[in-house]
Short mmCIF file of C-alpha atoms and ligand atoms in Angstrom, two decimals:
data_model
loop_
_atom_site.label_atom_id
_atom_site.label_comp_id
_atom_site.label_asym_id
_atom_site.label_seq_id
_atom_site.Cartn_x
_atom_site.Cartn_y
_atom_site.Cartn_z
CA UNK O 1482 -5.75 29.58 20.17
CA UNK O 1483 -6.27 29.12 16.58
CA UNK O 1484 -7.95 25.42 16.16
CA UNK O 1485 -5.25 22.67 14.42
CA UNK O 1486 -7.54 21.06 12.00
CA UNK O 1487 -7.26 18.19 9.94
CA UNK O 1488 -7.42 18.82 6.24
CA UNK O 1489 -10.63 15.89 5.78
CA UNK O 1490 -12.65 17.76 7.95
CA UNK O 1491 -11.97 21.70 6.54
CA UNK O 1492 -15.69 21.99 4.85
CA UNK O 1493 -16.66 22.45 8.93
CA UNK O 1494 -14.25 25.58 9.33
CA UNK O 1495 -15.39 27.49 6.30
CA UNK O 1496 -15.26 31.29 6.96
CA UNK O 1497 -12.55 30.17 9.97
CA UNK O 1498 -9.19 31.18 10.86
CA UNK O 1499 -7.33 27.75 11.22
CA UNK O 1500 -3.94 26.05 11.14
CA UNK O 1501 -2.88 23.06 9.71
CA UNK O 1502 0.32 21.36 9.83
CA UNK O 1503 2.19 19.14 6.89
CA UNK O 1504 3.99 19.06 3.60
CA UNK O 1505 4.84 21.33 0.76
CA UNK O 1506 3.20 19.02 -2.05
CA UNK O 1507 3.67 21.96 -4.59
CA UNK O 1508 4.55 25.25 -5.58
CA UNK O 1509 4.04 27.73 -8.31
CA UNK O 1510 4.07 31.06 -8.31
CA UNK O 1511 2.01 33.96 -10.32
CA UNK O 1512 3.57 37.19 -9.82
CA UNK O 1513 2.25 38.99 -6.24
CA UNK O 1514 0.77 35.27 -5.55
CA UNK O 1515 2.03 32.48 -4.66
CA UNK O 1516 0.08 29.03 -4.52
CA UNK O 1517 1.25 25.46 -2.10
CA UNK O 1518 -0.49 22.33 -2.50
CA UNK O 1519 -0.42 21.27 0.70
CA UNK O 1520 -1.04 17.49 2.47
CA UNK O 1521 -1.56 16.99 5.87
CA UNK O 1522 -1.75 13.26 6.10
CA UNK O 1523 -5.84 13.89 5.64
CA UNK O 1524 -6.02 15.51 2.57
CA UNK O 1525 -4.89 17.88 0.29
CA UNK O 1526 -5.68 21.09 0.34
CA UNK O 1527 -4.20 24.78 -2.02
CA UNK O 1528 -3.07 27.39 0.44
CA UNK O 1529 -3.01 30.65 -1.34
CA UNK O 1530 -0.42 33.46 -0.05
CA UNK O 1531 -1.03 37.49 -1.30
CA UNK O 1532 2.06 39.23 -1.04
CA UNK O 1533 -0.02 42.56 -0.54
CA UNK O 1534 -1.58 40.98 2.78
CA UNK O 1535 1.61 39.05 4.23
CA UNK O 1536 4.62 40.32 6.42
CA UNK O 1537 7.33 40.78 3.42
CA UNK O 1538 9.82 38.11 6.20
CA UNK O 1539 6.58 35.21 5.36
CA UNK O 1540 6.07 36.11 1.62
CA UNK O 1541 10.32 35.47 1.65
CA UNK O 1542 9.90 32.47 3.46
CA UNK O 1543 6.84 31.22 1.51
CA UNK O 1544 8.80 31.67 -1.75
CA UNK O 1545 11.47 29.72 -0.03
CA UNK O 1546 9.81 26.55 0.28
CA UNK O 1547 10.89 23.47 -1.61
CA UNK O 1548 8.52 20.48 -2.51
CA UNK O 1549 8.16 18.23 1.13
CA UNK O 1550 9.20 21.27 3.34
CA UNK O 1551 7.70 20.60 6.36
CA UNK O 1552 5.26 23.28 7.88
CA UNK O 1553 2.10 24.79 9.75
CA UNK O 1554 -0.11 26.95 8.10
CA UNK O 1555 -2.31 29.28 9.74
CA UNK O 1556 -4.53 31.10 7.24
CA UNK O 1557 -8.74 31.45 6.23
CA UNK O 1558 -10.93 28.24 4.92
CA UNK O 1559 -12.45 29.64 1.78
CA UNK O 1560 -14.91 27.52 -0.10
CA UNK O 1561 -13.66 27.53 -3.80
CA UNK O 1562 -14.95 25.51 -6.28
CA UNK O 1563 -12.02 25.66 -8.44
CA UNK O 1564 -9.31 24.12 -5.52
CA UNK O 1565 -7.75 20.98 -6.50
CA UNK O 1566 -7.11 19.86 -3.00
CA UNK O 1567 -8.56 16.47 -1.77
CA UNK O 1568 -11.04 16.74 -0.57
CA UNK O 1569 -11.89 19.55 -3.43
CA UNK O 1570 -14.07 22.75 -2.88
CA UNK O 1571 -12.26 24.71 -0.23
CA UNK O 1572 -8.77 26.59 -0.09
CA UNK O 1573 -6.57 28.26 2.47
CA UNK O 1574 -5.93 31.91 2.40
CA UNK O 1575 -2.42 32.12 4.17
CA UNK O 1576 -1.93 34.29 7.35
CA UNK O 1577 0.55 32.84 8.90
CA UNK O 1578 3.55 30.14 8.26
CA UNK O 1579 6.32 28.49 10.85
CA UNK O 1580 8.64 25.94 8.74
CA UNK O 1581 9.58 23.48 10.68
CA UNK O 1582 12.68 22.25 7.97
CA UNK O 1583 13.11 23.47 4.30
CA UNK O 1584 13.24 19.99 2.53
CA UNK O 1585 16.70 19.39 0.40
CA UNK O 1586 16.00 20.22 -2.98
CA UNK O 1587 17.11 16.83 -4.46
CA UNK O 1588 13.80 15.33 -3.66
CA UNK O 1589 13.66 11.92 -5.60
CA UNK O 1590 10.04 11.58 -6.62
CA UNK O 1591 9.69 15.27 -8.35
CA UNK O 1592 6.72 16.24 -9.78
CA UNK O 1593 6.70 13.80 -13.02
CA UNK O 1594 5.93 10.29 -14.05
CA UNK O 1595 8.38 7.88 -12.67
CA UNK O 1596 8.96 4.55 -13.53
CA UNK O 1597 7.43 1.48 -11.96
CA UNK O 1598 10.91 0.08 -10.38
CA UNK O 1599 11.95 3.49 -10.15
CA UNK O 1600 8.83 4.13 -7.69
CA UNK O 1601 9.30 0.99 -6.10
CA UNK O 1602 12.71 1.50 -5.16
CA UNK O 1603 11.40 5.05 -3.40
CA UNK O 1604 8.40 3.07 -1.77
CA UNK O 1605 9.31 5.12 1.40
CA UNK O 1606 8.76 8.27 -0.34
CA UNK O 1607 6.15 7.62 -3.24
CA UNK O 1608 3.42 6.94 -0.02
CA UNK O 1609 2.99 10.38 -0.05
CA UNK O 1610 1.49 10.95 -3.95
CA UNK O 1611 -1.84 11.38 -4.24
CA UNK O 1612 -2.61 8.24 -5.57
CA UNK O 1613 -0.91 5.91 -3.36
CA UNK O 1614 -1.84 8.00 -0.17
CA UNK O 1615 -5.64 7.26 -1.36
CA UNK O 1616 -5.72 3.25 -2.06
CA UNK O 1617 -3.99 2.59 1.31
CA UNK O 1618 -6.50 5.19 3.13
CA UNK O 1619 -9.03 2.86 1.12
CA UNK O 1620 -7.09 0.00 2.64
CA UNK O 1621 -7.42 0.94 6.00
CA UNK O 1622 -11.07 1.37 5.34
CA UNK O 1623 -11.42 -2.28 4.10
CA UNK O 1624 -10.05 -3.48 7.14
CA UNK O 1625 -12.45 -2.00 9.24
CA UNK O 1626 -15.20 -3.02 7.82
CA UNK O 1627 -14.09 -6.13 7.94
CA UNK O 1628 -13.48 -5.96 11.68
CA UNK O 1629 -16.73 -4.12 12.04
CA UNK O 1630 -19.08 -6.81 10.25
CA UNK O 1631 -17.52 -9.71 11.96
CA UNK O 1632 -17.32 -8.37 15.67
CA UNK O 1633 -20.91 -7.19 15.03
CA UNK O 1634 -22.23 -10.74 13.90
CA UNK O 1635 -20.84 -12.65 16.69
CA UNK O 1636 -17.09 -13.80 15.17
CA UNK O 1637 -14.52 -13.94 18.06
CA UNK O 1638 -10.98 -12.57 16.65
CA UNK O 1639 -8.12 -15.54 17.01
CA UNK O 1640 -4.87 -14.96 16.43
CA UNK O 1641 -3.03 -17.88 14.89
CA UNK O 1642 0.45 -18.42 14.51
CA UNK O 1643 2.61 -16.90 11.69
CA UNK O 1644 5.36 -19.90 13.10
CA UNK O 1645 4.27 -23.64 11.99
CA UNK O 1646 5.36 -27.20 11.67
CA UNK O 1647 3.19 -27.81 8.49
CA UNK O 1648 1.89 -26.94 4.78
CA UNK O 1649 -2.04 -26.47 4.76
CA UNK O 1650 -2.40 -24.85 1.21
CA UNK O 1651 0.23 -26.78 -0.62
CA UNK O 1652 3.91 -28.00 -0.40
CA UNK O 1653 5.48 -25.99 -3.27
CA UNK O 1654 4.77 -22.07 -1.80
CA UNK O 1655 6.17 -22.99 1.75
CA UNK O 1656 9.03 -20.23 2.86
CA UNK O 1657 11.26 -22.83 5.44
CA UNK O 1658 13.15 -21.31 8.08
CA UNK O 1659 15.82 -23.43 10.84
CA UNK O 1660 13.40 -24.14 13.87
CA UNK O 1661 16.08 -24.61 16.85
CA UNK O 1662 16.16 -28.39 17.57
CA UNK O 1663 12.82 -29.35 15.81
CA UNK O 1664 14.29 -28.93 12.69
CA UNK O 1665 12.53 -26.52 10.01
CA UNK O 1666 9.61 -24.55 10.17
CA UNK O 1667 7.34 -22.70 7.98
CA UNK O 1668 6.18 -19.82 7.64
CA UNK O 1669 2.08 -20.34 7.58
CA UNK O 1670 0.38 -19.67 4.72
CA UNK O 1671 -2.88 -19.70 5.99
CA UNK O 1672 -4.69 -19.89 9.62
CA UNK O 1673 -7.29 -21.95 8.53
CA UNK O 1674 -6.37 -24.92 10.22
CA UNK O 1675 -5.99 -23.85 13.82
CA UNK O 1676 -9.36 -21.63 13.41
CA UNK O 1677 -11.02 -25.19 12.89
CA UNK O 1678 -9.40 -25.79 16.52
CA UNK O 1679 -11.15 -22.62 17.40
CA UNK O 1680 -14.56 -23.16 16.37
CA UNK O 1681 -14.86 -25.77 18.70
CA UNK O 1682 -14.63 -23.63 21.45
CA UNK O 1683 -15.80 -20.43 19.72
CA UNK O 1684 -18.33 -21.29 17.17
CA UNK O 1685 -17.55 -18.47 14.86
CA UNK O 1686 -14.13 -16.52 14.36
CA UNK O 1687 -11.66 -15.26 12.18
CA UNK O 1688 -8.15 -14.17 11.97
CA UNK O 1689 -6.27 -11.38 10.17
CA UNK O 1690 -3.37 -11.42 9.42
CA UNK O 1691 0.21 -11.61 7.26
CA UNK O 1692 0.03 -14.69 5.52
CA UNK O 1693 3.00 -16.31 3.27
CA UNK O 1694 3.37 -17.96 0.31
CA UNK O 1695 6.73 -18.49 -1.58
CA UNK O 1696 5.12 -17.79 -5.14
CA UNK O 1697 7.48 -17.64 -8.13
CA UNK O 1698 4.60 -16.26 -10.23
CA UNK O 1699 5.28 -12.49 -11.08
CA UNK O 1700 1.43 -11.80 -11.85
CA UNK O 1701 -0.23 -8.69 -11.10
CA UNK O 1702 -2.22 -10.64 -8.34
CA UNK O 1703 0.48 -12.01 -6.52
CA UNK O 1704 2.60 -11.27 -3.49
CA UNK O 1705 4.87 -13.26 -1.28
CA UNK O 1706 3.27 -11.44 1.69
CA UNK O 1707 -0.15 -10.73 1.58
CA UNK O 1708 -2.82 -10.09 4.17
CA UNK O 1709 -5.68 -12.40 4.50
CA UNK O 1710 -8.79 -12.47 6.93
CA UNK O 1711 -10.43 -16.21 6.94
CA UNK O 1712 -13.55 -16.60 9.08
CA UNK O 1713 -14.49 -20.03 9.78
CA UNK O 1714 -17.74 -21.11 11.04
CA UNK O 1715 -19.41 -24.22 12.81
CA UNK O 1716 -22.72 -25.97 11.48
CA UNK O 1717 -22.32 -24.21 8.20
CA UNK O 1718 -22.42 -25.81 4.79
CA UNK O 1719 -21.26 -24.57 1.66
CA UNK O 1720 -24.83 -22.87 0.76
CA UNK O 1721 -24.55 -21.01 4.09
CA UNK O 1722 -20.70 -19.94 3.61
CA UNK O 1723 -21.64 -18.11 0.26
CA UNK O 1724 -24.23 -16.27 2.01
CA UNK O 1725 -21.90 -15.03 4.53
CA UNK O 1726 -19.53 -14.05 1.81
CA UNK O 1727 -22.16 -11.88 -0.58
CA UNK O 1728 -22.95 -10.24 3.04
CA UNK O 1729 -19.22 -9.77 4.20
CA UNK O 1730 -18.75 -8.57 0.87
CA UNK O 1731 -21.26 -5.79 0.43
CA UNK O 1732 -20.85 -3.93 3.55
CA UNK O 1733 -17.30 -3.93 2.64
CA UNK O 1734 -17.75 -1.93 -0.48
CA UNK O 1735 -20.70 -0.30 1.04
CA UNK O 1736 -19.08 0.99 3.57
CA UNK O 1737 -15.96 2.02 1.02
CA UNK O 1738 -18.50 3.87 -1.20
CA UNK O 1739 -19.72 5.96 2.05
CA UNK O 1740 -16.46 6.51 3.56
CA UNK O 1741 -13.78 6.89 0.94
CA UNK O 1742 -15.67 9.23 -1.46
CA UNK O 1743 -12.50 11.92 -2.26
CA UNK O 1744 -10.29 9.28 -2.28
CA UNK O 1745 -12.30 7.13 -5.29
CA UNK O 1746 -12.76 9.97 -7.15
CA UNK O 1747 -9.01 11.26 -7.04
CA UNK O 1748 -7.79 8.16 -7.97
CA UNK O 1749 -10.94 8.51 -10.82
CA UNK O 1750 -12.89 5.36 -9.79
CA UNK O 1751 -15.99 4.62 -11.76
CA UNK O 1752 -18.23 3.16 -9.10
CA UNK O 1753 -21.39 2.66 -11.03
CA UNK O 1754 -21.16 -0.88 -10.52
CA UNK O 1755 -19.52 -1.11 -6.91
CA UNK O 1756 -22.73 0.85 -5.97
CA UNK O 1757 -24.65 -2.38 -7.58
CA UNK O 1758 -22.83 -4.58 -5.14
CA UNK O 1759 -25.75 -6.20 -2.65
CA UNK O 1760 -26.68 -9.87 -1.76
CA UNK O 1761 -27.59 -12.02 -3.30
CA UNK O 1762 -24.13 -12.59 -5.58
CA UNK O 1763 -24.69 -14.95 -8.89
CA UNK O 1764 -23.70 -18.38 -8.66
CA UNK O 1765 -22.43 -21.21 -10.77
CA UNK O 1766 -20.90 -24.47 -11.00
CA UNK O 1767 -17.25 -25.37 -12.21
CA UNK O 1768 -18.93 -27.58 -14.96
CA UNK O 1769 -21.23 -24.18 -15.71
CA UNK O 1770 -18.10 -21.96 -15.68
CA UNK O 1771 -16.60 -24.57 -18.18
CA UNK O 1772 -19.50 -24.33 -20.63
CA UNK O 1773 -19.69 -20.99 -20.53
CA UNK O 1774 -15.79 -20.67 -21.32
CA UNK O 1775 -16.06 -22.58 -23.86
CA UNK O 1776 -18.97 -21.12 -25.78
CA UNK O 1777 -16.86 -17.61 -25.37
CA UNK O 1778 -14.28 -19.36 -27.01
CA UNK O 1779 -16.63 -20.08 -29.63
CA UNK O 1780 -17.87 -16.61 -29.94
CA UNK O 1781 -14.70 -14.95 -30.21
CA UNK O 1782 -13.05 -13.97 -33.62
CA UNK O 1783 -9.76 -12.74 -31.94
CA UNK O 1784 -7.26 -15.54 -32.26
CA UNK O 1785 -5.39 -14.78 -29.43
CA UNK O 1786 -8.34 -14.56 -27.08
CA UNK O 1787 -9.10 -18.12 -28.33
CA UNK O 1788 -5.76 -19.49 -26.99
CA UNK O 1789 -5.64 -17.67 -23.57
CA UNK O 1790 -9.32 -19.26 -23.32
CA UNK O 1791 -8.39 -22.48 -24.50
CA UNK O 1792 -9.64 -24.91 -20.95
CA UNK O 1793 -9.70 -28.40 -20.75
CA UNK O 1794 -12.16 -30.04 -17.40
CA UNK O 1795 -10.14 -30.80 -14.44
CA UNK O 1796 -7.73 -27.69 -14.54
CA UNK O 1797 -7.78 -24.93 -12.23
CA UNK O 1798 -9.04 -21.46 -14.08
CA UNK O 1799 -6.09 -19.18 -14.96
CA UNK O 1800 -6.12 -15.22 -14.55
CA UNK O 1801 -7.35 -14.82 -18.44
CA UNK O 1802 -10.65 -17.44 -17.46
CA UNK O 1803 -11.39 -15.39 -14.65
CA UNK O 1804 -11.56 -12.42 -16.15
CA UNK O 1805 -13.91 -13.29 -19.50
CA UNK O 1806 -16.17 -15.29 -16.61
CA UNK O 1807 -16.52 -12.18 -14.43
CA UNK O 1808 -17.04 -9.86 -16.96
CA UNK O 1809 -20.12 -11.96 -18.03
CA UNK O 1810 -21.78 -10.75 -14.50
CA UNK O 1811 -22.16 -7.61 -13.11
CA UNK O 1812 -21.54 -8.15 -9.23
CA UNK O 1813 -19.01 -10.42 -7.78
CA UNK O 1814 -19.63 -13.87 -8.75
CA UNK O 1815 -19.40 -17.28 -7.33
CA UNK O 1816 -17.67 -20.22 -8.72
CA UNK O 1817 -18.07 -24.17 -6.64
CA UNK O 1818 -17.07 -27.43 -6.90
CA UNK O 1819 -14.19 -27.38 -8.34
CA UNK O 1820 -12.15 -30.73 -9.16
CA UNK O 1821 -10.60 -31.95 -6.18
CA UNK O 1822 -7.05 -32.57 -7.94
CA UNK O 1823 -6.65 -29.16 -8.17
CA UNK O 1824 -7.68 -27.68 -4.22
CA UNK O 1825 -6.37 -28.39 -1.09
CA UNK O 1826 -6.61 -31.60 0.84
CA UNK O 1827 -8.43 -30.52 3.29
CA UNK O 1828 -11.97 -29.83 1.61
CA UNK O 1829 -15.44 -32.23 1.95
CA UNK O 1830 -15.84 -33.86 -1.48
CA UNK O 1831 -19.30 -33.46 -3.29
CA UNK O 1832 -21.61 -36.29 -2.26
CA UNK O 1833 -21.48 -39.27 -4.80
CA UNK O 1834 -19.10 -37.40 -6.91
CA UNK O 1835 -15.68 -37.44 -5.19
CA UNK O 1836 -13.86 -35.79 -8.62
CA UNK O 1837 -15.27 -32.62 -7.55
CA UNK O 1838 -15.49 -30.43 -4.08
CA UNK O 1839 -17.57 -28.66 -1.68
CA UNK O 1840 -14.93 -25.50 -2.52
CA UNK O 1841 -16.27 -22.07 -3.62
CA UNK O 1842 -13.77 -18.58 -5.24
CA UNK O 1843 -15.31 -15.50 -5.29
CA UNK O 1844 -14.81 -13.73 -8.57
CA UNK O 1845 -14.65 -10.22 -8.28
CA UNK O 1846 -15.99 -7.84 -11.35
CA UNK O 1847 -14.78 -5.98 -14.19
CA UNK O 1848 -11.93 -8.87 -15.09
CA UNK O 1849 -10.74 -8.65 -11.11
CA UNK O 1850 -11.50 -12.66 -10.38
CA UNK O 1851 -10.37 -14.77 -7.40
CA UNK O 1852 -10.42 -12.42 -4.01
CA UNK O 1853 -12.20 -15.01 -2.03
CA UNK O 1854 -11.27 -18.97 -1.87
CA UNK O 1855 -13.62 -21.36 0.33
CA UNK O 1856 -14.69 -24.43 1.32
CA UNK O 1857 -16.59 -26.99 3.40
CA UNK O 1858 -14.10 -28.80 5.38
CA UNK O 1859 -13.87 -32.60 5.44
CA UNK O 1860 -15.22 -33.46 9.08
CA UNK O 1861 -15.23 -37.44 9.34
CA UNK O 1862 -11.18 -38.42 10.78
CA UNK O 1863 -11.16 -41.75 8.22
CA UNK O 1864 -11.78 -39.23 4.79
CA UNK O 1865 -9.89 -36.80 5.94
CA UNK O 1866 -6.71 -39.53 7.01
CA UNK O 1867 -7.18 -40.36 3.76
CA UNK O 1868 -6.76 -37.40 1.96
CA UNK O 1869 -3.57 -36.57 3.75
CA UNK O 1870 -2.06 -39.99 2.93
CA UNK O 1871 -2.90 -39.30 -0.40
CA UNK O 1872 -1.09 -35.42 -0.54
CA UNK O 1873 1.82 -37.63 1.11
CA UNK O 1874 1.69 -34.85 4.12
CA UNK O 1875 3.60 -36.06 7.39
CA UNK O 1876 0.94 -37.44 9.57
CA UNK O 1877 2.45 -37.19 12.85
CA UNK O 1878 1.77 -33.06 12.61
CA UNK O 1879 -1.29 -33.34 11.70
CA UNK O 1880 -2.51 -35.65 14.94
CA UNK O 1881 -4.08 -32.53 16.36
CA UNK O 1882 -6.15 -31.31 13.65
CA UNK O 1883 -7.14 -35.10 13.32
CA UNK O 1884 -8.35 -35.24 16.66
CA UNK O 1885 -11.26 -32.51 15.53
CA UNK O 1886 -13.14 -35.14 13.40
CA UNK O 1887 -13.05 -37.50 17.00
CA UNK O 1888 -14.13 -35.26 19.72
CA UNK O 1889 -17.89 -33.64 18.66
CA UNK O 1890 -17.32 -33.18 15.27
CA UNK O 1891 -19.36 -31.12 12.98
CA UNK O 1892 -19.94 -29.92 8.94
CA UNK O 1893 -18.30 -26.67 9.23
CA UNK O 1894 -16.96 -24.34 6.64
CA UNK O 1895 -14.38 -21.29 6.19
CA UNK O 1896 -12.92 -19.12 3.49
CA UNK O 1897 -10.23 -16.44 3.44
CA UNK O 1898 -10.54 -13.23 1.79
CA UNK O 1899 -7.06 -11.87 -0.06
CA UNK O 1900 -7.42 -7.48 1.04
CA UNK O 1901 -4.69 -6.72 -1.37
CA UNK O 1902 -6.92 -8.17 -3.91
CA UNK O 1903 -9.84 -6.46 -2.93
CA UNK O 1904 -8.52 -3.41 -2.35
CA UNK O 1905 -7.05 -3.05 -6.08
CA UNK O 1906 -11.14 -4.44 -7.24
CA UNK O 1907 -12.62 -1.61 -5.13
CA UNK O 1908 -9.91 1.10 -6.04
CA UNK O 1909 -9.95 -0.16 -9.65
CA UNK O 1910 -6.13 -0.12 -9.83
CA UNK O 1911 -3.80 -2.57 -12.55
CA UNK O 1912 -0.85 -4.15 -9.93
CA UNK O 1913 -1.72 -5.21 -6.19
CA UNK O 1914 1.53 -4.14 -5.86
CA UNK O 1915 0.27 -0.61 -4.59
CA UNK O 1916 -2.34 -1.67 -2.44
CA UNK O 1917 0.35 -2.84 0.71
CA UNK O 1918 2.49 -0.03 1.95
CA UNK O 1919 5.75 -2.36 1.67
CA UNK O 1920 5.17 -5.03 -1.01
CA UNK O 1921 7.06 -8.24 -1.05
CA UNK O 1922 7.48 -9.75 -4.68
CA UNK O 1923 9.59 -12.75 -5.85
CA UNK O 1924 11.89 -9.97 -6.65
CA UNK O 1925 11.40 -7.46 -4.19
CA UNK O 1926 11.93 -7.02 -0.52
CA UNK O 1927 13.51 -3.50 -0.33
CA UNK O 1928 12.76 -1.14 0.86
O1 LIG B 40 -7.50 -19.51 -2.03
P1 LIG B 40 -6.52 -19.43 -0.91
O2 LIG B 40 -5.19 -20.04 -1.09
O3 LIG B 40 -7.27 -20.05 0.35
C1 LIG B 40 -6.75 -20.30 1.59
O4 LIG B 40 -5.65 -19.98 1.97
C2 LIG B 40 -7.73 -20.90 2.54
N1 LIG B 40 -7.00 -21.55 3.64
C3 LIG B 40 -8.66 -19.82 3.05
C4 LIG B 40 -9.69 -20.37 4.00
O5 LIG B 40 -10.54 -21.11 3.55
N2 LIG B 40 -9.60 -20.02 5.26
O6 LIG B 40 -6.29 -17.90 -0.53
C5 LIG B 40 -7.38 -17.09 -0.18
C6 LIG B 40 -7.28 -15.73 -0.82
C7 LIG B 40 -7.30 -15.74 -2.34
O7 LIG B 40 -8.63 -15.81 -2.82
C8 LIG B 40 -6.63 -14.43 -2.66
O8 LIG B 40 -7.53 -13.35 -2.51
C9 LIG B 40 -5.59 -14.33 -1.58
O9 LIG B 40 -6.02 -15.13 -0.50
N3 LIG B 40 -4.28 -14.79 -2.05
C10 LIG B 40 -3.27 -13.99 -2.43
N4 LIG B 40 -3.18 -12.65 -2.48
C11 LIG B 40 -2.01 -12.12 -2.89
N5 LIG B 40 -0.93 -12.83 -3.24
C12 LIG B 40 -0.97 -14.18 -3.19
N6 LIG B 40 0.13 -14.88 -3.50
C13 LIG B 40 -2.19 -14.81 -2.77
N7 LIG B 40 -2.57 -16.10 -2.60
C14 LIG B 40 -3.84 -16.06 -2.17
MG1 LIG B 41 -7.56 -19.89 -4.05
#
């Protein structure tokens, strides 16, 4: 029987009568040939049909195929420098074809460029372009990686709860839903807080997961559901959690850059400086990453780069700061202690300097910024009382993660890594709207 290949592994069938089985991408026709693009899920690849060398029934039928007819293929791997397939280099000399349906010819997402709601609304079909098919292969790629580093250096996987009776990154993002008789609860947007439970039987671990945040900005970098993997660690400090991070980090886009070749350079990814990406990552203050913002304020001579880099101390850094401060560096760089006003309650203050905290963002390269927020965690139960008083939290569900600080507490730290972010840094793509296969916006949740 004639092997069933899959189109990412053709350069081991060249010479070979195979078969594949997918989609009609594209047609054209020259005279006595005819030419499909076709995917297979794997790849792309040009199957070429001679009309001398066919059946005249297949030639008919080949001629009859509209763009997402589904089929198999059965022809010779060629090696042909010329194909545009994905991976390039090889093409398919038809022999044989069974159609499994002749696709209506109304297909939505023709051949041209669409526009961005346009393609949106068709999320269900625009998967299948080129482009889109490669940044969530690249996706999936990311995530195991990330499963791959942490189950290799000793995190155990938690899963946390997506239900939950309170806030742990902020009041104003919560998405409330009726809770039976308990009242409301929220959707979490973060599992931070029970991994702290966990590392106290664990040591290390992580969970991965949907996350939620009721965000009413409409920035390229936000989504309303986004998927987040937060490792949290015992007897770590902050100088320890940002050399897990530069490590997590690299193999990451190390093991991207090995994996995902065809797909980075179909969607035309310049990787010189992903290839640069290795421990150890630059670091800085917040009071550094003020300066410097300040003297490229000074520098500048284009007005309107002055205002969107006009800062004041005590702020939290908006998309334009992050991207002038990144673009000073060439890897992914790190950014700590910033002011405690502006980070979550739940994070150790600096010693002698309570203003500021023991909080660290990863700022990715090339204008990317935050993929990566962090912190040490507050571990002594009177500070950390405190600081929930203060964010005028309800105390009575918080009782559990109080009872941490009283029952062998220790300095411990954690940080949670955004994948759609990373995956538009690595792909090098505008909107992380393409990077999930079913985004959720403030304005979106079809299809
Ligand atoms: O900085 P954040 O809010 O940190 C936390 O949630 C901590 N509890 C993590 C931890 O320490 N365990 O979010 C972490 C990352 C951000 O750096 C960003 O990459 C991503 O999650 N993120 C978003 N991604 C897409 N859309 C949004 N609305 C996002 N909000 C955060
Ligand atoms: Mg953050």
């Amino acid at each position: 029987m004639t092997p069933l290949i899959r189109v990412e592994n053709i350069a081991d069938y060249t010479e070979q009568e195979i078969r594949i089985r997918g989609w009609v991408y594209n047609r054209t026709r020259k005279g006595k040939l005819v030419f499909l693009l076709v995917r297979d899920g794997y790849g792309f690849v040009q199957c070429v049909a001679f009309k001398n060398d066919l059946p005249a029934e297949t030639f008919e039928d080949i001629v009859r195929l509209t763009q997402e007819s589904s089929v198999e293929i059965t022809g010779i791997v060629r090696a042909d420098s010329r194909s545009p397939g994905i991976p390039g280099g090889f093409e398919i000399g038809i022999t044989g074809l069974k159609i499994y349906q002749i696709a209506a010819d109304d297909y939505p997402m023709a051949l041209k460029e669409h526009g961005v709601d346009f393609a949106l609304d068709n999320r269900h079909l625009w998967l299948r372009m080129p482009s889109q098919w490669a940044i969530l292969r690249i996706r999936a790629t990311v995530l195991t990686a990330i499963r791959e580093w942490l189950d290799t250096n000793g995190y155990i996987n938690m899963d946390t709860p997506i239900i939950t009776p309170a806030a742990a990154e902020g009041t104003t993002t919560l998405f409330e839903t009726p809770y039976f008789d308990e009242g409301a609860a929220y959707l979490a947007q973060t599992g931070q807080l029970y991994n702290e439970a966990n590392i106290f039987a664990f040591s290390k671990v992580y969970c991965l997961g949907p996350t939620f945040r009721a965000e009413k900005s409409k920035t390229r970098r936000h989504l309303t559901e986004f998927w987040m993997v937060e490792p949290e660690v015992a007897f770590c400090d902050l100088d320890e959690l940002m050399e897990i991070e530069e490590q997590f980090v690299s193999h990451i886009v190390q093991r991207v850059l090995r994996d995902r070749q065809p797909e980075l350079a179909s969607l035309e990814r310049d990787t010189t400086l992903l290839e640069k990406i290795s421990p150890p990552f630059p670091r800085i203050s917040y009071d550094e990453a003020v300066e410097m913002l300040a003297r490229l304020r000074e520098e500048t001579d284009d007005p309107e780069e002055k205002e969107l880099l006009a800062f004041e101390w005590g702020s939290d850094f908006g998309a334009p700061h992050e991207a002038a401060l990144t673009k000073q560096f060439e890897k992914p760089v790190f950014v700590y202690g910033y002011p405690t006003a502006v980070k979550a309650f739940y994070m150790e203050p600096w010693p002698g300097r309570p203003e500021v905290c023991k909080s660290v963002d990863l700022l990715a390269p090339e204008g990317y910024g935050e993929i990566i927020g962090g912190s040490e965690r507050i571990s002594s139960p009177e500070k950390l009382l405190q600081r929930i008083q203060e964010h005028q939290l309800p105390e009575a569900a918080y009782q559990w993660y109080l009872e941490l600080r009283r029952f062998g507490s220790v300095p411990h730290s954690g940080f949670g890594l955004g994948i759609e972010r990373t995956v538009s840094w690595i792909c090098g793509i505008h909107h992380i709207r393409e990077t999930i296969p079913f985004p959720r916006t403030i304005n979106r949740v079809y299809p």
